[in-house]
Coordinates of C-alpha atoms in Angstrom, one line a residue:
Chain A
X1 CA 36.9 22.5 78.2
X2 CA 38.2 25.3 80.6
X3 CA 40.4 24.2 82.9
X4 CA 42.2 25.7 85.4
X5 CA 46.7 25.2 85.2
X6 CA 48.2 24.2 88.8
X7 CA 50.9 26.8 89.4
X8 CA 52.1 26.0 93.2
X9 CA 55.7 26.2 93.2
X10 CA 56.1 23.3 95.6
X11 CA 59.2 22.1 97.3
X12 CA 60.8 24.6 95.0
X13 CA 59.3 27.0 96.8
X14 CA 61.0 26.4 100.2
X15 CA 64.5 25.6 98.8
X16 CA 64.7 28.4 95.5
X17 CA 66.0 31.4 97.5
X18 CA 65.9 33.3 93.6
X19 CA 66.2 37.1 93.8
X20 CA 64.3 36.7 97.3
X21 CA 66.3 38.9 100.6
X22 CA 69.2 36.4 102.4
X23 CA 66.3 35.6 104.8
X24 CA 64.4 33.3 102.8
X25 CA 67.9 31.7 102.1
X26 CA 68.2 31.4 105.6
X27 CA 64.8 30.1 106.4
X28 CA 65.9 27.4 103.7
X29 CA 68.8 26.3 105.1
X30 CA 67.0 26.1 108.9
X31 CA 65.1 23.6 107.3
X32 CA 68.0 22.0 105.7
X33 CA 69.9 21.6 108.5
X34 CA 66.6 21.0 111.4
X35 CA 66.3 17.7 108.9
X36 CA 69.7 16.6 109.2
X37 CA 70.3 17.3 112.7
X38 CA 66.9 15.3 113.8
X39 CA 67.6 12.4 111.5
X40 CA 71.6 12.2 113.5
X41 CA 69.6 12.8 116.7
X42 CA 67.7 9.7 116.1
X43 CA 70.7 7.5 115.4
X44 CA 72.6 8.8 117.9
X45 CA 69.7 7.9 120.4
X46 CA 70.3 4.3 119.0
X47 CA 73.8 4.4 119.1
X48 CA 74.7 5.6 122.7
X49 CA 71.5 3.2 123.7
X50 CA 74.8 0.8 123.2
X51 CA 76.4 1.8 126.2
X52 CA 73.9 -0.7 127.8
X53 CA 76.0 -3.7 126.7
X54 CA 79.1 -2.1 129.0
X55 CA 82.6 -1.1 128.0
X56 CA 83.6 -3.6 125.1
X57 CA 80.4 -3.2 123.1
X58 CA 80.8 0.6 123.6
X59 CA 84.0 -0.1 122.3
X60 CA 83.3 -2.1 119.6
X61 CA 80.9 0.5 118.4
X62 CA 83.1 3.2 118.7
X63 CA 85.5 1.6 116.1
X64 CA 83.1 1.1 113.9
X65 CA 81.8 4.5 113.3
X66 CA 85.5 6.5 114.6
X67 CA 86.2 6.2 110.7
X68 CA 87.4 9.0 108.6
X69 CA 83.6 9.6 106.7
X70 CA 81.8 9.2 110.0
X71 CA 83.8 11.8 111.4
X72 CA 83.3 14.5 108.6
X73 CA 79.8 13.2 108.9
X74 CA 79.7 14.2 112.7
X75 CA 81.5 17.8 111.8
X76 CA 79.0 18.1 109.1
X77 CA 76.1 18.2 112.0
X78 CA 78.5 20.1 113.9
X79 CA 78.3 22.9 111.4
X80 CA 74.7 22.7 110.6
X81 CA 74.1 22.7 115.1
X82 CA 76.0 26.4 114.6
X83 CA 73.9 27.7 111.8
X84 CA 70.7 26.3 113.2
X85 CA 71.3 27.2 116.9
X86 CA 71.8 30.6 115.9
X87 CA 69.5 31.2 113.6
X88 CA 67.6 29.7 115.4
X89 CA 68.0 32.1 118.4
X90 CA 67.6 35.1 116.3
X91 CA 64.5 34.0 114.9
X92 CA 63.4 33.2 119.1
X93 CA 64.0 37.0 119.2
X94 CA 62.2 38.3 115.6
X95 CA 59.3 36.0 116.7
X96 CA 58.3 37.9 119.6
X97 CA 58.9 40.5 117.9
X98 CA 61.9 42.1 118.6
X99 CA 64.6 43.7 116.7
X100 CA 62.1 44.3 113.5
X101 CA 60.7 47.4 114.6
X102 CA 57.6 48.9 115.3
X103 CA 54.2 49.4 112.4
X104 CA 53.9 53.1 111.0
X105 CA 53.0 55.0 108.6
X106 CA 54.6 54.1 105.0
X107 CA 55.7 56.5 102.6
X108 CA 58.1 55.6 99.7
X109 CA 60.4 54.0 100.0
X110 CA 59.5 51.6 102.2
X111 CA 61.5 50.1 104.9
X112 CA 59.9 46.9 105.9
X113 CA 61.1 44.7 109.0
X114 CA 63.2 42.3 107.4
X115 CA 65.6 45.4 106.3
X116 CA 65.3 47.1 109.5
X117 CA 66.4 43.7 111.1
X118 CA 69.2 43.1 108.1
X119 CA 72.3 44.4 110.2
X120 CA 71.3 42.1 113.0
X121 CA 70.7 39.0 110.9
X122 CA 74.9 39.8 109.8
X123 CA 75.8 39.9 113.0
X124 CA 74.1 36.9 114.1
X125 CA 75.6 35.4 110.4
X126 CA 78.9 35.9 111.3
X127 CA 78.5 34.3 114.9
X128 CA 77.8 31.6 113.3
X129 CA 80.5 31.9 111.1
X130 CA 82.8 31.7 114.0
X131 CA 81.4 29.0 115.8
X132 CA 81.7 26.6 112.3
X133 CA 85.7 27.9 112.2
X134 CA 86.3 27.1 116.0
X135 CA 84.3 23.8 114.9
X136 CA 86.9 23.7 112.0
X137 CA 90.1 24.4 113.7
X138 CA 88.9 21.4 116.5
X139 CA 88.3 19.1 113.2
X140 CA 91.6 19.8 112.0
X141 CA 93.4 18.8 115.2
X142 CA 91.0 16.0 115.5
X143 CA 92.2 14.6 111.8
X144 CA 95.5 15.3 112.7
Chain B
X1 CA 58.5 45.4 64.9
X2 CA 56.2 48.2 63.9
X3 CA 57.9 50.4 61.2
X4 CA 56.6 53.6 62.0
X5 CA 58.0 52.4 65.7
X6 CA 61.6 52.4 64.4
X7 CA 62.2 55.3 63.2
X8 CA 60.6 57.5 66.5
X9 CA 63.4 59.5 68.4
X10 CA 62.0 59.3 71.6
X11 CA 62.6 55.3 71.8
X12 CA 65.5 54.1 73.7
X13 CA 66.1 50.7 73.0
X14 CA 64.3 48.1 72.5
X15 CA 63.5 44.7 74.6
X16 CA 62.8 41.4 74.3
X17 CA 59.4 40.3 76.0
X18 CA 59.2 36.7 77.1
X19 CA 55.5 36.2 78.2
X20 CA 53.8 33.2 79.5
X21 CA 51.0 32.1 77.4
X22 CA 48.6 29.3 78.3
X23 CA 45.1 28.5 76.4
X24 CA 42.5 26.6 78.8
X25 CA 40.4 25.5 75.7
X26 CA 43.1 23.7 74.2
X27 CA 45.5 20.2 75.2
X28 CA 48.9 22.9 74.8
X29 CA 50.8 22.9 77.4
X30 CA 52.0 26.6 78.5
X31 CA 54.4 27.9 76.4
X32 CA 57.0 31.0 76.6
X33 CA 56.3 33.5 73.4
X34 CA 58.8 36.4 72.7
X35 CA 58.0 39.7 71.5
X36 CA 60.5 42.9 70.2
X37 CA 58.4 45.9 72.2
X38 CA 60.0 49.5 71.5
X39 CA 60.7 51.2 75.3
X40 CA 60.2 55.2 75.4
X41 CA 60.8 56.9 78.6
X42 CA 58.5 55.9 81.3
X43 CA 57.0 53.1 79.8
X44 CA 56.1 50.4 82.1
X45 CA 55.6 46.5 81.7
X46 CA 52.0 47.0 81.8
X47 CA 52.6 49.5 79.0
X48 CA 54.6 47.4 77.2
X49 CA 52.0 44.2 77.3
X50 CA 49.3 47.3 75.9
X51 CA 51.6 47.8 73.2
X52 CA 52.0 43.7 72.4
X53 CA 48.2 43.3 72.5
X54 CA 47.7 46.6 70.3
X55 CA 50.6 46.2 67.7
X56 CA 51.6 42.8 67.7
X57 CA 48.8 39.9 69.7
X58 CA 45.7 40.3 70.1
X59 CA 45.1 37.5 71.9
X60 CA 47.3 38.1 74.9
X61 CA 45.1 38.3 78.1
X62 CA 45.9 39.5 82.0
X63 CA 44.1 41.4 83.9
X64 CA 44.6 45.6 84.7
X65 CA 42.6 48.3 85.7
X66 CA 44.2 51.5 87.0
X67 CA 47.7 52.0 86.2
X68 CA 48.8 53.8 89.1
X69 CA 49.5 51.2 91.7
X70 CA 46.5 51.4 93.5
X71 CA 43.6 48.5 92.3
X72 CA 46.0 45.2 92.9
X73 CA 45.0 44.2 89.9
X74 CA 48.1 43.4 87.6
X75 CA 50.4 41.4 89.6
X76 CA 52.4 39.5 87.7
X77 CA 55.9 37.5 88.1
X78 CA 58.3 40.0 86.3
X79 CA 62.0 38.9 85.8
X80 CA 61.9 36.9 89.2
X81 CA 60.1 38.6 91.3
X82 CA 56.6 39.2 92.2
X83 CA 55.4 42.9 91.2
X84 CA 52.4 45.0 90.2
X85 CA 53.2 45.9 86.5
X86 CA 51.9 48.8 86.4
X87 CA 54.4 50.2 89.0
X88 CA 57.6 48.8 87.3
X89 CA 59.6 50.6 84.6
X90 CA 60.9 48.1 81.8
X91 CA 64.1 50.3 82.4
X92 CA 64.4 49.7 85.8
X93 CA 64.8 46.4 85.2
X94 CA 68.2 46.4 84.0
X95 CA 67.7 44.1 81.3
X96 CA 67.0 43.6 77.4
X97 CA 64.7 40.6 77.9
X98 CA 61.4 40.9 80.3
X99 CA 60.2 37.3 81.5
X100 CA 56.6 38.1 82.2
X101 CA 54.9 35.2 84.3
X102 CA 51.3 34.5 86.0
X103 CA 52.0 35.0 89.8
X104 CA 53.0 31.6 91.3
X105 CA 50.8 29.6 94.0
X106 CA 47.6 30.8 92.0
X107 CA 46.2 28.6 89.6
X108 CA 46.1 29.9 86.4
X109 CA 42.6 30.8 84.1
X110 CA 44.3 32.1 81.2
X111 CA 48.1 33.5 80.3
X112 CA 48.6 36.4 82.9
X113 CA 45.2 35.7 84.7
X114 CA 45.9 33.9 88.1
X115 CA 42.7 32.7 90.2
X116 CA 43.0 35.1 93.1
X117 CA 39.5 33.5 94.2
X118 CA 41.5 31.5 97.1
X119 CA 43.0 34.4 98.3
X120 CA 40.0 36.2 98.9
X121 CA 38.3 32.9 100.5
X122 CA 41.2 33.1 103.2
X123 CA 40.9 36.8 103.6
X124 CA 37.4 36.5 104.3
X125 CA 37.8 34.0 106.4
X126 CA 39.7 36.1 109.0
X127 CA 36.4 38.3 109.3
X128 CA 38.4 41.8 108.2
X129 CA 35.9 44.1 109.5
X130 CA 35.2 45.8 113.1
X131 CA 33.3 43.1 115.7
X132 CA 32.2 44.7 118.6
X133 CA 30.4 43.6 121.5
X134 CA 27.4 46.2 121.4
X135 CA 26.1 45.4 118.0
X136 CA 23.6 48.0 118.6
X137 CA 25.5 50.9 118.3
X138 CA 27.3 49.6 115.1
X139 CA 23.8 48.9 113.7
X140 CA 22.5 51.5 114.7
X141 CA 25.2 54.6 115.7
X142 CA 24.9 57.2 118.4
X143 CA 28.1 58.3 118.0
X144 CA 31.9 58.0 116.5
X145 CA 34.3 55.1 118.7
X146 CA 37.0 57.0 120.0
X147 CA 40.4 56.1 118.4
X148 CA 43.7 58.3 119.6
X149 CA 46.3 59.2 117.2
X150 CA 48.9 56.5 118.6
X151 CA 46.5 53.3 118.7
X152 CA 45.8 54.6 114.9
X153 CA 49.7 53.8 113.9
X154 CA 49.3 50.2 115.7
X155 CA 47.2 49.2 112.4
X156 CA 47.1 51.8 109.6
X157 CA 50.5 50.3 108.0
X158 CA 48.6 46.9 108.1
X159 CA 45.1 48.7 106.3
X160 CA 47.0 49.7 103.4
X161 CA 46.8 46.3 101.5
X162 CA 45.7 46.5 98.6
X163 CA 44.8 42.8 98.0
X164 CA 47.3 42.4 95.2
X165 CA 48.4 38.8 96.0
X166 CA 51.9 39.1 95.5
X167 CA 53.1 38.2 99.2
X168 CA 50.7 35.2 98.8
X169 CA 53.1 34.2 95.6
X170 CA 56.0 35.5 97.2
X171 CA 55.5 33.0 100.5
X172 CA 57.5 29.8 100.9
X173 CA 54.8 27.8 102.6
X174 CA 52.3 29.0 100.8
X175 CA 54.2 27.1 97.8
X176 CA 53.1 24.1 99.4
X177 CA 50.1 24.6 101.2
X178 CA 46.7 25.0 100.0
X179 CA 45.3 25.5 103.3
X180 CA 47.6 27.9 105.3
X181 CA 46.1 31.1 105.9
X182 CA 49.2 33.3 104.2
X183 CA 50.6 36.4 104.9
X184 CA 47.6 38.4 102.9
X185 CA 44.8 37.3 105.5
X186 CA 47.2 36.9 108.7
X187 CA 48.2 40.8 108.4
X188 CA 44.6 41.4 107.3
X189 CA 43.3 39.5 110.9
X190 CA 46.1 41.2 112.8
X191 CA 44.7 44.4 111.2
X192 CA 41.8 44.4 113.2
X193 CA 42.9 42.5 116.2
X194 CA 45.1 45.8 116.9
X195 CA 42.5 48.1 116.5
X196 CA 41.9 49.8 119.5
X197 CA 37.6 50.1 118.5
X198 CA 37.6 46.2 118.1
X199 CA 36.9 43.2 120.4
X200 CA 37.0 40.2 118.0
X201 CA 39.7 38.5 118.4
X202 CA 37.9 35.3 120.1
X203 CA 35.7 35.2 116.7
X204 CA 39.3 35.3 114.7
X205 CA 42.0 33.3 116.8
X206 CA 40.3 29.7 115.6
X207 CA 41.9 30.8 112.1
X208 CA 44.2 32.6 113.2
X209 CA 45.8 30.1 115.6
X210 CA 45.1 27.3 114.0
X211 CA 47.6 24.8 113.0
X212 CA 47.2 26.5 109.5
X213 CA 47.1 29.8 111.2
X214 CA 50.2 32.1 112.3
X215 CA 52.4 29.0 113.7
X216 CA 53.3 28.2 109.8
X217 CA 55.1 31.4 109.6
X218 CA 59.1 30.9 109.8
X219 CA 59.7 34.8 108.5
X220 CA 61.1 34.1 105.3
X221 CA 60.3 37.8 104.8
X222 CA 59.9 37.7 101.1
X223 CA 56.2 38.8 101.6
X224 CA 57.5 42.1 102.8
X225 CA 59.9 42.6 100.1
X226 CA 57.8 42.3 97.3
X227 CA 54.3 44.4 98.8
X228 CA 54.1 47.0 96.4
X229 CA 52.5 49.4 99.7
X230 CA 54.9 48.7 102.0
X231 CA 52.6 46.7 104.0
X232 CA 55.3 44.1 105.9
X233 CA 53.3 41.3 106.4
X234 CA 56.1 39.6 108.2
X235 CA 56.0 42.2 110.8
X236 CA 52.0 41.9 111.3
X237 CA 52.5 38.1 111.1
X238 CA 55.6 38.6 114.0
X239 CA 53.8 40.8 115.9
X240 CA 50.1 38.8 115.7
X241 CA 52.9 35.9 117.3
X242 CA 54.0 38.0 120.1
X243 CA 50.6 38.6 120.9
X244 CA 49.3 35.0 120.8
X245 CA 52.0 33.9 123.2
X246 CA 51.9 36.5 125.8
X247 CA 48.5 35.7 125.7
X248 CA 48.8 31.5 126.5
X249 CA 50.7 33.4 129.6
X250 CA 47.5 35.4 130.6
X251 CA 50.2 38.5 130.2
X252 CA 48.1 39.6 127.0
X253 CA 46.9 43.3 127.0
X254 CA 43.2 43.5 128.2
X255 CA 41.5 45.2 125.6
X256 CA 38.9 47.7 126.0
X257 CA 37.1 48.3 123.4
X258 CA 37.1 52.2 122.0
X259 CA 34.5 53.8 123.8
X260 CA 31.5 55.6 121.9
X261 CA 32.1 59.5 121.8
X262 CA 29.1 61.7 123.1
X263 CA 27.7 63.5 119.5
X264 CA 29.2 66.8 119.5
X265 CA 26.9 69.4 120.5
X266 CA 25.9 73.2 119.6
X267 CA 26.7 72.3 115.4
X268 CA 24.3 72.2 113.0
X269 CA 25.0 70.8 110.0
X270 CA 25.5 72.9 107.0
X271 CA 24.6 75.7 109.6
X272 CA 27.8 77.9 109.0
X273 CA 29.5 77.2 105.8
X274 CA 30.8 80.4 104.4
X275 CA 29.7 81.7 101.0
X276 CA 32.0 80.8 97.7
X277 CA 34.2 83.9 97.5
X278 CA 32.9 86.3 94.5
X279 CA 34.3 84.9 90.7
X280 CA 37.8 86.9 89.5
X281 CA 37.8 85.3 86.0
X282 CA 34.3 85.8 83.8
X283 CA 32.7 82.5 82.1
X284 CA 34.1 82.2 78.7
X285 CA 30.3 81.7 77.8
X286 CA 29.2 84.9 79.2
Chain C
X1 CA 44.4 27.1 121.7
X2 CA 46.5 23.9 120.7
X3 CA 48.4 24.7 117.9
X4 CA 49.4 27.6 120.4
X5 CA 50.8 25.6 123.7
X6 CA 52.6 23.3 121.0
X7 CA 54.3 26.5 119.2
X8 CA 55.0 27.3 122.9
X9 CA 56.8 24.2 123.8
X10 CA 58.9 24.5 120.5
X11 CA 60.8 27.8 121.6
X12 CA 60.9 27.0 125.2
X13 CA 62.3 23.6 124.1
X14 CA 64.7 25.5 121.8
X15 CA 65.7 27.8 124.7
X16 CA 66.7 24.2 126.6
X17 CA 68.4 22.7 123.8
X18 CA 70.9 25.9 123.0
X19 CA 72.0 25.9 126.5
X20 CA 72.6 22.1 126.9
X21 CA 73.4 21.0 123.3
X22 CA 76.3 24.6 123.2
X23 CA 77.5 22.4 126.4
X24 CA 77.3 19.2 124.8
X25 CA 79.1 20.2 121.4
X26 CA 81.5 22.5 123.4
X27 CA 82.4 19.2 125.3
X28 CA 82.4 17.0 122.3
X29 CA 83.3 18.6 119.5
X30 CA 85.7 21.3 121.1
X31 CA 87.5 18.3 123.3
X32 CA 91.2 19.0 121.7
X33 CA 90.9 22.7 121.7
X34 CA 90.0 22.8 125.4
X35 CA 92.4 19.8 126.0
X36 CA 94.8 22.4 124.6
X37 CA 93.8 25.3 127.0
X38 CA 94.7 22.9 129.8
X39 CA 90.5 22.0 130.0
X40 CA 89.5 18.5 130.4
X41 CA 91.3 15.6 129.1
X42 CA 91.6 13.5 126.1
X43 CA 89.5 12.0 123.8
X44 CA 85.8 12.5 125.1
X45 CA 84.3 9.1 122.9
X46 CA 86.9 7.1 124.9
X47 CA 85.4 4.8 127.5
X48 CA 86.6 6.0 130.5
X49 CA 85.6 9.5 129.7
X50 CA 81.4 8.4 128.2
X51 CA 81.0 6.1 131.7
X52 CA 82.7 8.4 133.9
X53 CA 80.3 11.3 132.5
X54 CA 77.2 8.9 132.4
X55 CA 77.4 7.2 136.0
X56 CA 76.9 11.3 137.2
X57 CA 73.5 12.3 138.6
X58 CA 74.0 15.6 136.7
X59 CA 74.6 14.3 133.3
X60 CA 72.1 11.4 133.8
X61 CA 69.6 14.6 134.2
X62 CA 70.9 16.7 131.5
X63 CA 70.8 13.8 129.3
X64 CA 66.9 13.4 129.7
X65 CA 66.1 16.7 129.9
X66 CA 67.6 17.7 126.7
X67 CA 66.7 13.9 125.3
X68 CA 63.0 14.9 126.0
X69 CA 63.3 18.7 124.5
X70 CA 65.6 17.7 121.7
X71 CA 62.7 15.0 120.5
X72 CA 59.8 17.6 121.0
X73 CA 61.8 20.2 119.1
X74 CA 63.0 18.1 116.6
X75 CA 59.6 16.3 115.6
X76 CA 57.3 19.2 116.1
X77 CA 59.4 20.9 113.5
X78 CA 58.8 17.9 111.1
X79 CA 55.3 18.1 111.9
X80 CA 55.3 21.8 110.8
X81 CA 57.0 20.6 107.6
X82 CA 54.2 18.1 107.2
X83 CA 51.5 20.1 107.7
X84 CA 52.9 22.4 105.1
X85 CA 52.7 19.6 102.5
X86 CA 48.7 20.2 102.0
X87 CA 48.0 16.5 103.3
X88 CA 44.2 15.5 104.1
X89 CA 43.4 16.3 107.4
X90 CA 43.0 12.5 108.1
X91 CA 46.8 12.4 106.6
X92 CA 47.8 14.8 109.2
X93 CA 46.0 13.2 112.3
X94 CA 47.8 9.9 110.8
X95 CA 51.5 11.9 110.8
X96 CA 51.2 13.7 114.2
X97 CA 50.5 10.5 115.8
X98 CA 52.9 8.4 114.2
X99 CA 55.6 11.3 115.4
X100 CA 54.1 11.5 119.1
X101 CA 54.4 7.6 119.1
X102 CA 57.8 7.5 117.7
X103 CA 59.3 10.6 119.8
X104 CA 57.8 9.2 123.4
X105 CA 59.1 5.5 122.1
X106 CA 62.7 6.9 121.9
X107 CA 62.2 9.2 124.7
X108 CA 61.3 6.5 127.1
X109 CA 64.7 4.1 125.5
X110 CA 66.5 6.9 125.4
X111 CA 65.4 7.5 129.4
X112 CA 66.1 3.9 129.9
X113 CA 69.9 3.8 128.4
X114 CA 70.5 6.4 130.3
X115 CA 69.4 5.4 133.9
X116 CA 70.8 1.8 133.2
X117 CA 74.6 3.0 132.7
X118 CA 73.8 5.8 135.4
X119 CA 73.5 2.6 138.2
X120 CA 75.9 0.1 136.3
X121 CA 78.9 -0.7 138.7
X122 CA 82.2 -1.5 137.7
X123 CA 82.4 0.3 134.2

């Protein structure tokens, strides 16, 4: 019987950067870190909700979850708010097309806009970079 | 390995093809077989898999046509990447061992065959031709639409597509959706919707800004990298975006459509065409 | 077009959130750094600090505003994940509303917590 063999690639598809540009690595880890940021956004809606019950249950709560692990937990989001805030941003600008250049005529070899917007995409990198290490340095006081 | 193979002077190394085989007539599952091909100078994968099928397996199927980059025809998923075989050289590669897959996100009919029937659907879909208001004159032309040289670059990157597939296999979400419209058929739409002679974008934006449509692009840009025409889908895509939001602001450009240029007068044709100059060289049957 | 005014609400919601989340990690997350630059004071989790900051009209606002656009942003995205899963369309309808229910359920708690501790007296 002919049949047809299913050849989607599948979740692999979004995560397996493979000999892809550092874009597609990027628009992995946006997702990556989008999913971990909403699922903290959701508890954290719970959590402050406890400031209803006043001071002491604030309280209370806050000693619960001002562990150690909590805390790297809460740096953990802080780092994936940098990449994905400014990522985030840059892809604000690529999306309404800026910074990608404009359509022409191709001849070989061909510059597309993903390498046209590649020195961009570093900078914006290493913004992001900075923010995670001012992140870092305030973590390291905070441990301290 | 062919012996006669060996012992020409004009090979310079030989390579280990690793080529994905699958039989739809039988319960195998797909398999990876490996073949020793002998590399001369210039030789390309494609020419490589013509020299399996000639020397070595006969039975080895994919699908070619005309060697030069410009049918679409033999894309394949060469050593991690998405390319046209014809327009790779094995040495370019880098490598002693060529892993020679079916594209990804097609289904496959038979070893290096993938079913680009879906991709075709989609392009279709988009309704890649002009749609003008007065169907009358396209039915029936008076004249040429006037196009100027700078509305021409808008669009002529986007017309170069050769309908390969490869940013279709190349595409994150299309990895996991079967019903998003894909880079292929998005920069085919946007093809149009910039050119200055069309006025169809209200036929095309319930496709192409659909919830399958443009929205489930995150420019992952591996489309672009891979197009073997330097296409950039990604930019289309971008730009197609741009236009669909300045246009929920009412700020989108108002089009006018090309208008029809008056025939050009006082020419007749085949009036003045001057005579073949006299021969220089005689007929060698004279 | 829908799909459109929704994509539209995602990057003018993102536009929101980087302006008042950057504040909100600055202020949280940067606390002993700017403690250190002579900037604010202390611990911001402590007590004193999380009342004193909630019973202000300002934050009270701030707090919706980005509650609301953090919850849009945040679950449209999911839904753009979703609807790149290849779901049946009655799948989809099923997941977009589930989403809409839960972000305007959390939205209007969230809303709640914070106008409660905005009024509450003695804290």
């Amino acid at each position: 019987m002919q049949q047809r063999l299913k050849n989607r690639l599948g979740i692999m598809g979004w995560l397996g950067g493979g000999r892809y540009g550092m874009d597609r690595y990027a628009y992995a880890l946006h997702r990556i870190t989008g999913l971990g940021i909403l699922a903290y956004f959701i508890m954290h809606i719970i959590v402050t909700g406890q400031r209803t019950g006043g001071v002491e249950r604030w309280e209370s709560t806050m000693a619960f979850f001002g562990s150690t692990p909590f805390k790297i937990g809460e740096f953990l989001v802080v780092l994936a708010f940098a990449f994905h805030a400014v990522n985030g941003l840059r892809l604000i600008f690529v999306e309404l097309g800026w910074w990608i250049g404009k359509p022409g005529t191709p001849s070989f070899p061909y510059t597309y806009s993903t390498l046209r917007h590649r020195p961009l995409f570093i900078v914006f990198m290493v913004v992001a970079a900075v923010l995670m290490i001012i992140g870092g340095v305030d973590f390291y006081f905070v441990l301290k | 390995m062919n012996k006669s193979a060996t012992q020409d002077p004009s090979i310079i190394k030989t390579v280990q093809f690793e080529v994905l085989r699958y039989n739809p007539e039988g319960n195998e599952a797909p398999r990876l077989q490996n073949y020793s091909v002998p590399v001369i100078r210039g030789m390309t994968v494609l020419d490589g898999l013509n020299w399996i099928k000639e020397h070595l397996d006969s039975s080895l199927s994919w699908r070619s046509s005309c060697r030069m980059g410009i049918c679409g025809s033999c894309g394949m998923f060469i050593n991690g990447l998405p390319r046209l075989a014809c327009n790779n050289q094995i040495v370019h590669l880098h490598s002693d061992r060529v892993t020679v897959k079916p594209l990804p996100n097609y289904d496959i009919i038979r070893d290096l065959v993938p079913d680009l029937e879906g991709l075709f659907e989609k392009h279709r879909s988009v309704k890649p031709y002009l749609i003008r208001k007065d169907t009358e004159e396209q039915e029936k032309p008076t004249g040429e639409f006037f196009q100027s040289q700078q509305e021409l670059l808008n669009y002529i990157q986007f017309a170069y597509c050769i309908k390969c597939g490869l940013c279709m296999s190349a595409c994150p979400t299309v990895a996991t959706s079967e019903n998003y419209a894909g880079p292929q058929p998005l920069t085919a739409g946007w093809r149009y919707c910039a050119d200055s002679r069309d006025e169809g974008l209200q036929e095309r934006q319930e496709v192409l800004y659909s919830s399958y449509g443009v929205y489930r692009c995150h420019f992952a840009g591996a489309c672009s990298q891979v197009c073997p025409k330097g296409v950039d889908p990604a930019l289309a895509i971008q730009l197609l975006k741009k236009d669909a939001f300045l246009r929920s602001f009412g700020f989108g450009k108002k089009k006018k459509a090309g208008p029809v240029l008056p025939p050009v007068r006082d020419w007749t044709p085949g009036g003045k065409i001057p005579e073949a100059p006299a021969k220089t060289v005689p007929r060698k049957t004279e | 077009m829908r799909e459109s005014r929704l994509w539209f609400w995602h990057i003018l919601s993102a536009a929101v959130i980087l302006v008042l989340l950057g504040i909100h990690m600055g202020i949280m997350h940067l606390g002993e750094l700017l403690h250190m630059a002579g900037i604010g004071s202390g611990d911001p989790v402590d007590s004193s600090q999380v009342f004193g900051r909630s019973r202000q009209a300002v934050f009270m606002i701030t707090y919706i505003l980005l509650l609301g656009a953090g919850l849009f942003h945040g679950l449209y995205g999911l839904r753009s994940m979703f609807f790149e899963l290849s779901l049946s369309k009655s799948l989809e309808k099923l997941v977009g509303g589930v989403l809409a229910v839960a972000g305007i359920a959390l939205f209007l708690y969230g809303s709640y917590v914070a106008i409660v501790v905005y009024q509450m007296n003695g804290v």
